JSON list of C-alpha atoms in Angstrom, two decimals:
[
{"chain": "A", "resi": 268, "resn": "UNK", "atom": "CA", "xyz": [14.08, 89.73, 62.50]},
{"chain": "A", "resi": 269, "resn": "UNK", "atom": "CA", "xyz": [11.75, 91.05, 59.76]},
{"chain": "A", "resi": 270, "resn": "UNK", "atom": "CA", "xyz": [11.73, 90.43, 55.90]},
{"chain": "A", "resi": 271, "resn": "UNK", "atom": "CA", "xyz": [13.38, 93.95, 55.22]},
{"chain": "A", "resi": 272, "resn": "UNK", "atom": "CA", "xyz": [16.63, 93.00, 57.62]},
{"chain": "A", "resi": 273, "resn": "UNK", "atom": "CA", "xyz": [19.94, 92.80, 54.64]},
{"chain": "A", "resi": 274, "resn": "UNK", "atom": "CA", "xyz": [20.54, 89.06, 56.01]},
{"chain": "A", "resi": 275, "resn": "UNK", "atom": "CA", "xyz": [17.76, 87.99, 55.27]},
{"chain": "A", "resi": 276, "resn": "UNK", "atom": "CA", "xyz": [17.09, 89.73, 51.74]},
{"chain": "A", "resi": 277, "resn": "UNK", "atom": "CA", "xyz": [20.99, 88.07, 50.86]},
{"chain": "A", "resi": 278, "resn": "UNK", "atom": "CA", "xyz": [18.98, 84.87, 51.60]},
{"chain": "A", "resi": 279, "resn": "UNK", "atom": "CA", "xyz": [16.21, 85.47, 49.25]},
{"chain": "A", "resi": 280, "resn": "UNK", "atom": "CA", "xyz": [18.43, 86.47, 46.31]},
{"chain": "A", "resi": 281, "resn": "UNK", "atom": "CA", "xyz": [20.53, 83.59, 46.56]},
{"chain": "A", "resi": 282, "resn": "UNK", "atom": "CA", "xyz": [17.83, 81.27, 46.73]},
{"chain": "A", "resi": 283, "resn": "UNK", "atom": "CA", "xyz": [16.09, 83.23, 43.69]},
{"chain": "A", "resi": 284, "resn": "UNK", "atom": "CA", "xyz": [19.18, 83.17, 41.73]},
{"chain": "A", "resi": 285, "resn": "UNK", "atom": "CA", "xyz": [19.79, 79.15, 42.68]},
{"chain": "A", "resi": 286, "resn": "UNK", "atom": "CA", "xyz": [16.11, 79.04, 40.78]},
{"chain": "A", "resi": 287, "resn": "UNK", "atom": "CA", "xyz": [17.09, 80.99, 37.75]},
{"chain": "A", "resi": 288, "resn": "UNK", "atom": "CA", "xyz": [20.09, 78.98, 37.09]},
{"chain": "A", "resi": 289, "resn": "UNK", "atom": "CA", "xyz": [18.06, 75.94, 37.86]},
{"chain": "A", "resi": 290, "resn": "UNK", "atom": "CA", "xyz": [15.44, 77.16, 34.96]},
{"chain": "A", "resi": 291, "resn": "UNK", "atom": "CA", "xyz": [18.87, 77.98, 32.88]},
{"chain": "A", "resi": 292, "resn": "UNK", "atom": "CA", "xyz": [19.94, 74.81, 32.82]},
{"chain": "A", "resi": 293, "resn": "UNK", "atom": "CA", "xyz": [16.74, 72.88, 32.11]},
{"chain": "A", "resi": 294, "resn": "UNK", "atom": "CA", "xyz": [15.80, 75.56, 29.29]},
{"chain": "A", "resi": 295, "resn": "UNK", "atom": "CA", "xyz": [19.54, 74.61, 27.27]},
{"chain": "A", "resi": 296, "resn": "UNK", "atom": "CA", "xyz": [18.52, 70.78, 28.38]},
{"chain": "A", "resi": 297, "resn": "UNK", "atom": "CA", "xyz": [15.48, 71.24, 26.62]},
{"chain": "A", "resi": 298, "resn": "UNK", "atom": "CA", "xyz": [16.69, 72.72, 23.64]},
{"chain": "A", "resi": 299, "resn": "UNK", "atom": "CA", "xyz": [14.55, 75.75, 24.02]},
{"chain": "A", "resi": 300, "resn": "UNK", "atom": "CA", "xyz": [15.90, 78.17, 21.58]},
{"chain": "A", "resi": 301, "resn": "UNK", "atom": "CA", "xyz": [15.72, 75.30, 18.96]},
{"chain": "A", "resi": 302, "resn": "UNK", "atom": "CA", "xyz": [11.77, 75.14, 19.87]},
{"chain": "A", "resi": 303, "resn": "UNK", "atom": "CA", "xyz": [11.51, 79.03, 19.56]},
{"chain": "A", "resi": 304, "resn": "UNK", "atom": "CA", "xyz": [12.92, 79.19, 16.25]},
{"chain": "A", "resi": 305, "resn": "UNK", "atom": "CA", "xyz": [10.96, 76.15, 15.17]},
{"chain": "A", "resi": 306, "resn": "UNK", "atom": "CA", "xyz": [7.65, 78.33, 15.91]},
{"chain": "A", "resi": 307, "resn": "UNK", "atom": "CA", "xyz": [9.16, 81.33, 14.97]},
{"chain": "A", "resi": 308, "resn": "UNK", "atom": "CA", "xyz": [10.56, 80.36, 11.31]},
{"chain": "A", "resi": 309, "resn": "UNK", "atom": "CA", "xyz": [7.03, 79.64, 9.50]},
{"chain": "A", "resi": 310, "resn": "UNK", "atom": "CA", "xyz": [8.92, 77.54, 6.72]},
{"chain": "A", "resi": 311, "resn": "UNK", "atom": "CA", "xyz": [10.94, 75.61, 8.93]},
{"chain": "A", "resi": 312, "resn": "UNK", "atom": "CA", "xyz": [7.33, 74.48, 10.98]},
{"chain": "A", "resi": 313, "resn": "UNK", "atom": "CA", "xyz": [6.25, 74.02, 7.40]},
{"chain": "A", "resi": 314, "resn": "UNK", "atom": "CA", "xyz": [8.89, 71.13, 6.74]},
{"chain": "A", "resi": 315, "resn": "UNK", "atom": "CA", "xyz": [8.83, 70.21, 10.43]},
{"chain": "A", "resi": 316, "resn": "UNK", "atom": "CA", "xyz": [5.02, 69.15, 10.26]},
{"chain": "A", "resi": 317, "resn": "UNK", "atom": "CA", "xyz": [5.29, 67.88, 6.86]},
{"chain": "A", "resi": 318, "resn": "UNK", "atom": "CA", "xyz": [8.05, 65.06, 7.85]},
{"chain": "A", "resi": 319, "resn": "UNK", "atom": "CA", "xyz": [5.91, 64.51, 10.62]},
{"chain": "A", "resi": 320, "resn": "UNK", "atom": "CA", "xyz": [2.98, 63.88, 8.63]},
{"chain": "A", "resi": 321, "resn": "UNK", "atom": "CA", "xyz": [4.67, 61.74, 6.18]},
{"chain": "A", "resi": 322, "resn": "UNK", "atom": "CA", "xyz": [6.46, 59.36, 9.15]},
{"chain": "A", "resi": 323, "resn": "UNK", "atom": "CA", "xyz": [2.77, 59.25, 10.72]},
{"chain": "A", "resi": 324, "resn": "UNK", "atom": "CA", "xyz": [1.70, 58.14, 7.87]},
{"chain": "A", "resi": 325, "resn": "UNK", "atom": "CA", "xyz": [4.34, 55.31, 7.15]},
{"chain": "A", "resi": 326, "resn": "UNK", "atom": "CA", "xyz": [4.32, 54.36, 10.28]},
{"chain": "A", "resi": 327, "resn": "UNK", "atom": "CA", "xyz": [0.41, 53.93, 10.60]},
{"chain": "A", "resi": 328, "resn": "UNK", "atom": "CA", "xyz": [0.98, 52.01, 6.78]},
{"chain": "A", "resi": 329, "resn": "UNK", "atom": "CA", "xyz": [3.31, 49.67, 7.85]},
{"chain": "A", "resi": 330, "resn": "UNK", "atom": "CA", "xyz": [1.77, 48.98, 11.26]},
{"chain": "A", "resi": 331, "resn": "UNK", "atom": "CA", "xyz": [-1.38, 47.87, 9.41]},
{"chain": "A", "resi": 332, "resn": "UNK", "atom": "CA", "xyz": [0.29, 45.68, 7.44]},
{"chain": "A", "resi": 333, "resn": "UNK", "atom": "CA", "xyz": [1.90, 44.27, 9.37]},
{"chain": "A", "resi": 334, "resn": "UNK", "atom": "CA", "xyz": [-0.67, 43.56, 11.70]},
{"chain": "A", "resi": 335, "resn": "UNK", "atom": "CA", "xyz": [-3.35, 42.34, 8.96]},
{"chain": "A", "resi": 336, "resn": "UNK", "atom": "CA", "xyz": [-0.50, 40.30, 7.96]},
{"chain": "A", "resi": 337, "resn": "UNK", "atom": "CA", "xyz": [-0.17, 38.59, 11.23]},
{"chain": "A", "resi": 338, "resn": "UNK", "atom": "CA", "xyz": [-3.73, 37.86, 11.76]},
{"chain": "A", "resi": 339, "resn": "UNK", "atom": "CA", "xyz": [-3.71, 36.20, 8.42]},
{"chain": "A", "resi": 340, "resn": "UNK", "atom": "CA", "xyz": [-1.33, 34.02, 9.10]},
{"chain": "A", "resi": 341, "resn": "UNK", "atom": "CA", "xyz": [-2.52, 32.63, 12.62]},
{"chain": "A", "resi": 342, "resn": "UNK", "atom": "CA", "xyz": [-6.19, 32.08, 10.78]},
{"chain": "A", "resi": 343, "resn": "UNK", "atom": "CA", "xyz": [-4.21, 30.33, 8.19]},
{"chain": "A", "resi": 344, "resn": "UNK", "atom": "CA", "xyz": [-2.31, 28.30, 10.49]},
{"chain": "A", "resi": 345, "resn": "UNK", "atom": "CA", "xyz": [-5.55, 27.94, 12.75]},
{"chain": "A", "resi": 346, "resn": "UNK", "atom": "CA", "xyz": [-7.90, 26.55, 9.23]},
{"chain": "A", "resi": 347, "resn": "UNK", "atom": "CA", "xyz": [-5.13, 24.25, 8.54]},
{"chain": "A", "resi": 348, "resn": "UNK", "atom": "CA", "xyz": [-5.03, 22.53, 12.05]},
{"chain": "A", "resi": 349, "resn": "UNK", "atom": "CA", "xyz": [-8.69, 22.10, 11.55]},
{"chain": "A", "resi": 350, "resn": "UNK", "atom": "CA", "xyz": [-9.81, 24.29, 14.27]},
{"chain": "A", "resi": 351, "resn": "UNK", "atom": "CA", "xyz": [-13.98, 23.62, 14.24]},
{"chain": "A", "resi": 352, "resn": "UNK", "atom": "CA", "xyz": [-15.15, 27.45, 13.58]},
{"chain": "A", "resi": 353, "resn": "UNK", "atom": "CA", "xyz": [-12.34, 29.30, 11.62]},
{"chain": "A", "resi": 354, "resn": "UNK", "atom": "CA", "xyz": [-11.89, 25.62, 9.54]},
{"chain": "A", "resi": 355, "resn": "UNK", "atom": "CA", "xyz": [-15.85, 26.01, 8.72]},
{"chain": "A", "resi": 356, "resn": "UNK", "atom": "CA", "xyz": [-15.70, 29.81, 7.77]},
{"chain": "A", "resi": 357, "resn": "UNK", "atom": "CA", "xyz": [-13.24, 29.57, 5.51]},
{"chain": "A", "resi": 358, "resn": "UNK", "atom": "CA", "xyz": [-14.55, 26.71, 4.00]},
{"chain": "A", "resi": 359, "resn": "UNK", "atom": "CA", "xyz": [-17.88, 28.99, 3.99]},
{"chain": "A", "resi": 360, "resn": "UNK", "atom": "CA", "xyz": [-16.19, 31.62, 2.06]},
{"chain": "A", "resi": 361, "resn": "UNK", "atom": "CA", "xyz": [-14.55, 29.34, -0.18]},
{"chain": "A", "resi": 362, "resn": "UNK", "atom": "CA", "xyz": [-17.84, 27.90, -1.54]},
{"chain": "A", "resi": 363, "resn": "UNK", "atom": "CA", "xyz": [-18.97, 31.55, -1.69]},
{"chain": "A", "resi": 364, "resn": "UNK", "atom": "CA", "xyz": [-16.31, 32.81, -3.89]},
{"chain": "A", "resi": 365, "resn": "UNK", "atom": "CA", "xyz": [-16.74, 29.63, -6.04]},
{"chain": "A", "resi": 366, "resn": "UNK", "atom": "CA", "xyz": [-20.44, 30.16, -6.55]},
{"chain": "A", "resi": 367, "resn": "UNK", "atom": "CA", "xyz": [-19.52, 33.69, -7.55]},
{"chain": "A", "resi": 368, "resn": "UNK", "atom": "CA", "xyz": [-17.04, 32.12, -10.08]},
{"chain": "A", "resi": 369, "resn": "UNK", "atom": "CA", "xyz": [-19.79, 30.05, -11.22]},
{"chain": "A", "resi": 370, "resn": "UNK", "atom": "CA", "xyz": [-22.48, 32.45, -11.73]},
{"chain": "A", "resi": 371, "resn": "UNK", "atom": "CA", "xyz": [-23.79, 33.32, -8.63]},
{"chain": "A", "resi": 372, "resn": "UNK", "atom": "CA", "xyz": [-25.48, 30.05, -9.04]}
]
């Protein structure tokens, strides 16, 4: 049987149209005509990168601190269990900061 025979053309267009209705339903899962009017509307992709911006922003803000936070505390806990190296740099930059009290003497 070649290509051109009806039964096998009937095959084709069903499995094309099984496609097309597979790429139908992921488009609606994916929200697609919500992303095409986000790139179409210019002021809505204004306010759209904007929040974005600001969350990125808060997000990289609090991460720091929270982070600098955390390594503060374990040198503080690490200093006050006397651990040899972190005990002797911070009582390093202790007599530093008082000699800078002092004068610089």
């Amino acid at each position: 049987m070649s290509k051109d025979h009806p039964f096998e053309l009937r095959h084709e267009v069903t499995r094309l149209n099984k496609q097309l209705e597979d790429i139908s339903i992921a488009l609606r899962k994916g929200d697609f005509k919500d992303l095409v009017e986000n790139y179409t509307d210019w002021k809505r992709r204004i306010i759209s990168n904007f929040t974005a911006g600001v969350a990125r922003g808060l997000g990289l803000s609090v991460g720091t601190v929270v982070v600098i936070a955390l390594l503060t505390w374990i040198a503080s806990v690490m200093a006050s269990l006397g651990v040899p190296y972190v005990s002797d740099f911070f009582d390093y930059m202790g007599s530093l900061i008082q000699q800078g009290r002092n004068g610089g003497a």
